[in-house]
JSON list of C-alpha atoms in Angstrom, two decimals:
[
{"chain": "A", "resi": 1, "resn": "MET", "atom": "CA", "xyz": [21.47, -41.72, -77.91]},
{"chain": "A", "resi": 2, "resn": "THR", "atom": "CA", "xyz": [18.26, -40.31, -75.64]},
{"chain": "A", "resi": 3, "resn": "TYR", "atom": "CA", "xyz": [18.35, -39.00, -72.50]},
{"chain": "A", "resi": 4, "resn": "ALA", "atom": "CA", "xyz": [17.79, -41.81, -69.17]},
{"chain": "A", "resi": 5, "resn": "ASN", "atom": "CA", "xyz": [13.71, -41.99, -68.41]},
{"chain": "A", "resi": 6, "resn": "ALA", "atom": "CA", "xyz": [12.52, -42.21, -64.83]},
{"chain": "A", "resi": 7, "resn": "THR", "atom": "CA", "xyz": [13.18, -45.23, -64.57]},
{"chain": "A", "resi": 8, "resn": "GLU", "atom": "CA", "xyz": [16.77, -45.43, -66.20]},
{"chain": "A", "resi": 9, "resn": "ARG", "atom": "CA", "xyz": [17.47, -42.48, -63.94]},
{"chain": "A", "resi": 10, "resn": "GLN", "atom": "CA", "xyz": [16.85, -43.84, -60.80]},
{"chain": "A", "resi": 11, "resn": "ALA", "atom": "CA", "xyz": [18.52, -47.64, -61.77]},
{"chain": "A", "resi": 12, "resn": "LEU", "atom": "CA", "xyz": [21.99, -45.43, -62.40]},
{"chain": "A", "resi": 13, "resn": "ILE", "atom": "CA", "xyz": [21.26, -43.38, -59.17]},
{"chain": "A", "resi": 14, "resn": "SER", "atom": "CA", "xyz": [20.81, -46.90, -57.52]},
{"chain": "A", "resi": 15, "resn": "GLY", "atom": "CA", "xyz": [23.37, -48.08, -59.29]},
{"chain": "A", "resi": 16, "resn": "LEU", "atom": "CA", "xyz": [25.91, -45.58, -58.65]},
{"chain": "A", "resi": 17, "resn": "ARG", "atom": "CA", "xyz": [25.25, -45.44, -54.79]},
{"chain": "A", "resi": 18, "resn": "GLU", "atom": "CA", "xyz": [25.99, -49.74, -55.21]},
{"chain": "A", "resi": 19, "resn": "LEU", "atom": "CA", "xyz": [28.90, -49.12, -56.49]},
{"chain": "A", "resi": 20, "resn": "ALA", "atom": "CA", "xyz": [30.34, -46.38, -54.14]},
{"chain": "A", "resi": 21, "resn": "GLY", "atom": "CA", "xyz": [29.06, -48.78, -51.09]},
{"chain": "A", "resi": 22, "resn": "PHE", "atom": "CA", "xyz": [30.31, -52.21, -52.64]},
{"chain": "A", "resi": 23, "resn": "LEU", "atom": "CA", "xyz": [34.29, -50.58, -53.14]},
{"chain": "A", "resi": 24, "resn": "GLU", "atom": "CA", "xyz": [34.21, -49.00, -49.53]},
{"chain": "A", "resi": 25, "resn": "SER", "atom": "CA", "xyz": [32.81, -52.46, -48.06]},
{"chain": "A", "resi": 26, "resn": "ASN", "atom": "CA", "xyz": [35.84, -54.35, -50.45]},
{"chain": "A", "resi": 27, "resn": "PRO", "atom": "CA", "xyz": [39.26, -52.12, -50.56]},
{"chain": "A", "resi": 28, "resn": "ASP", "atom": "CA", "xyz": [41.06, -54.81, -52.04]},
{"chain": "A", "resi": 29, "resn": "VAL", "atom": "CA", "xyz": [39.48, -54.16, -55.17]},
{"chain": "A", "resi": 30, "resn": "PRO", "atom": "CA", "xyz": [40.90, -52.16, -58.03]},
{"chain": "A", "resi": 31, "resn": "ALA", "atom": "CA", "xyz": [38.76, -48.43, -58.11]},
{"chain": "A", "resi": 32, "resn": "PRO", "atom": "CA", "xyz": [39.65, -45.77, -60.72]},
{"chain": "A", "resi": 33, "resn": "ALA", "atom": "CA", "xyz": [41.12, -42.70, -59.54]},
{"chain": "A", "resi": 34, "resn": "TYR", "atom": "CA", "xyz": [38.40, -40.94, -61.24]},
{"chain": "A", "resi": 35, "resn": "THR", "atom": "CA", "xyz": [35.73, -41.21, -63.63]},
{"chain": "A", "resi": 36, "resn": "ASP", "atom": "CA", "xyz": [33.36, -39.66, -65.69]},
{"chain": "A", "resi": 37, "resn": "ILE", "atom": "CA", "xyz": [29.13, -39.71, -66.55]},
{"chain": "A", "resi": 38, "resn": "LEU", "atom": "CA", "xyz": [28.70, -38.60, -70.41]},
{"chain": "A", "resi": 39, "resn": "VAL", "atom": "CA", "xyz": [25.92, -37.25, -71.61]},
{"chain": "A", "resi": 40, "resn": "PHE", "atom": "CA", "xyz": [24.81, -36.33, -74.75]},
{"chain": "A", "resi": 41, "resn": "PRO", "atom": "CA", "xyz": [21.97, -34.45, -76.57]},
{"chain": "A", "resi": 42, "resn": "PRO", "atom": "CA", "xyz": [19.46, -36.16, -78.82]},
{"chain": "A", "resi": 43, "resn": "CYS", "atom": "CA", "xyz": [19.25, -33.30, -80.38]},
{"chain": "A", "resi": 44, "resn": "THR", "atom": "CA", "xyz": [19.20, -33.43, -84.38]},
{"chain": "A", "resi": 45, "resn": "SER", "atom": "CA", "xyz": [20.84, -30.06, -85.69]},
{"chain": "A", "resi": 46, "resn": "ASP", "atom": "CA", "xyz": [24.72, -28.34, -83.80]},
{"chain": "A", "resi": 47, "resn": "ASP", "atom": "CA", "xyz": [22.10, -25.67, -82.48]},
{"chain": "A", "resi": 48, "resn": "GLU", "atom": "CA", "xyz": [19.61, -27.61, -80.78]},
{"chain": "A", "resi": 49, "resn": "LYS", "atom": "CA", "xyz": [22.67, -29.57, -79.41]},
{"chain": "A", "resi": 50, "resn": "ARG", "atom": "CA", "xyz": [24.85, -27.01, -78.07]},
{"chain": "A", "resi": 51, "resn": "ARG", "atom": "CA", "xyz": [21.66, -24.94, -76.49]},
{"chain": "A", "resi": 52, "resn": "GLU", "atom": "CA", "xyz": [21.13, -28.32, -74.56]},
{"chain": "A", "resi": 53, "resn": "VAL", "atom": "CA", "xyz": [24.74, -27.95, -74.02]},
{"chain": "A", "resi": 54, "resn": "ASP", "atom": "CA", "xyz": [23.68, -24.36, -73.09]},
{"chain": "A", "resi": 55, "resn": "VAL", "atom": "CA", "xyz": [20.28, -25.28, -70.36]},
{"chain": "A", "resi": 56, "resn": "ILE", "atom": "CA", "xyz": [22.28, -28.47, -69.03]},
{"chain": "A", "resi": 57, "resn": "ALA", "atom": "CA", "xyz": [25.19, -25.54, -68.23]},
{"chain": "A", "resi": 58, "resn": "SER", "atom": "CA", "xyz": [22.03, -23.18, -66.63]},
{"chain": "A", "resi": 59, "resn": "LEU", "atom": "CA", "xyz": [20.80, -26.81, -64.10]},
{"chain": "A", "resi": 60, "resn": "ILE", "atom": "CA", "xyz": [24.33, -27.56, -63.29]},
{"chain": "A", "resi": 61, "resn": "GLY", "atom": "CA", "xyz": [25.69, -24.13, -62.50]},
{"chain": "A", "resi": 62, "resn": "SER", "atom": "CA", "xyz": [28.96, -24.12, -64.93]},
{"chain": "A", "resi": 63, "resn": "GLY", "atom": "CA", "xyz": [29.52, -22.23, -68.18]},
{"chain": "A", "resi": 64, "resn": "THR", "atom": "CA", "xyz": [30.85, -23.65, -71.71]},
{"chain": "A", "resi": 65, "resn": "GLU", "atom": "CA", "xyz": [32.88, -23.86, -73.66]},
{"chain": "A", "resi": 66, "resn": "THR", "atom": "CA", "xyz": [34.28, -25.05, -77.06]},
{"chain": "A", "resi": 67, "resn": "PHE", "atom": "CA", "xyz": [36.86, -27.94, -76.82]},
{"chain": "A", "resi": 68, "resn": "SER", "atom": "CA", "xyz": [38.78, -29.46, -79.43]},
{"chain": "A", "resi": 69, "resn": "SER", "atom": "CA", "xyz": [39.27, -29.06, -83.09]},
{"chain": "A", "resi": 70, "resn": "TYR", "atom": "CA", "xyz": [36.48, -30.98, -83.21]},
{"chain": "A", "resi": 71, "resn": "ARG", "atom": "CA", "xyz": [33.69, -28.03, -81.59]},
{"chain": "A", "resi": 72, "resn": "HIS", "atom": "CA", "xyz": [32.69, -30.45, -79.11]},
{"chain": "A", "resi": 73, "resn": "TYR", "atom": "CA", "xyz": [30.52, -27.96, -77.41]},
{"chain": "A", "resi": 74, "resn": "ARG", "atom": "CA", "xyz": [30.37, -28.17, -73.31]},
{"chain": "A", "resi": 75, "resn": "THR", "atom": "CA", "xyz": [29.97, -28.43, -70.24]},
{"chain": "A", "resi": 76, "resn": "SER", "atom": "CA", "xyz": [31.27, -29.93, -66.58]},
{"chain": "A", "resi": 77, "resn": "ARG", "atom": "CA", "xyz": [30.95, -30.10, -62.81]},
{"chain": "A", "resi": 78, "resn": "ARG", "atom": "CA", "xyz": [33.08, -32.12, -60.51]},
{"chain": "A", "resi": 79, "resn": "PHE", "atom": "CA", "xyz": [32.38, -33.84, -57.57]},
{"chain": "A", "resi": 80, "resn": "GLY", "atom": "CA", "xyz": [34.96, -34.32, -56.12]},
{"chain": "A", "resi": 81, "resn": "PRO", "atom": "CA", "xyz": [37.04, -37.59, -58.79]},
{"chain": "A", "resi": 82, "resn": "VAL", "atom": "CA", "xyz": [33.79, -37.21, -59.99]},
{"chain": "A", "resi": 83, "resn": "GLU", "atom": "CA", "xyz": [33.26, -35.81, -63.29]},
{"chain": "A", "resi": 84, "resn": "TYR", "atom": "CA", "xyz": [29.57, -34.94, -64.72]},
{"chain": "A", "resi": 85, "resn": "ARG", "atom": "CA", "xyz": [29.84, -34.08, -68.48]},
{"chain": "A", "resi": 86, "resn": "ALA", "atom": "CA", "xyz": [27.02, -32.95, -71.24]},
{"chain": "A", "resi": 87, "resn": "VAL", "atom": "CA", "xyz": [29.36, -32.40, -75.17]},
{"chain": "A", "resi": 88, "resn": "ALA", "atom": "CA", "xyz": [27.31, -31.96, -78.34]},
{"chain": "A", "resi": 89, "resn": "ILE", "atom": "CA", "xyz": [29.09, -33.28, -80.32]},
{"chain": "A", "resi": 90, "resn": "PRO", "atom": "CA", "xyz": [28.48, -31.56, -84.26]},
{"chain": "A", "resi": 91, "resn": "ALA", "atom": "CA", "xyz": [27.46, -33.42, -87.28]},
{"chain": "A", "resi": 92, "resn": "ASP", "atom": "CA", "xyz": [31.01, -33.11, -89.13]},
{"chain": "A", "resi": 93, "resn": "GLU", "atom": "CA", "xyz": [32.92, -33.35, -86.72]},
{"chain": "A", "resi": 94, "resn": "ASN", "atom": "CA", "xyz": [34.85, -36.16, -89.07]},
{"chain": "A", "resi": 95, "resn": "LYS", "atom": "CA", "xyz": [35.19, -33.80, -92.14]},
{"chain": "A", "resi": 96, "resn": "GLU", "atom": "CA", "xyz": [38.80, -31.83, -92.55]},
{"chain": "A", "resi": 97, "resn": "GLN", "atom": "CA", "xyz": [40.00, -29.02, -90.26]}
]
C-alpha cells in the first residue's frame, strides 16, 4: 500500500467535505457516532514502518504506543469523533506469540 499522491489526496479531502455536507443536508440519513481514517506506512521492514509512524507522530503532534498482543505500533490524533491513525503492523503479526 502507498500513500495518496497529490491528486488522490485532494480527492479524499473533497470527498470528506462532500460527505459532511451531504450528512448535514440529509439529517434522516444515519451517520456513525465516530469514524477512523487509517494510514499504513508503505515501508518494507518493521523498523522502517516504525520510523515512519514516528515521523507521522511528529507531524500530527502526538505520541506513539505499541498496541495489542500483535505489537501494532501506532499514533493518532482526534478531531472530535474522527480519528486519524497511522499504524505499523509487524510482518510476523500472524505468528504465535
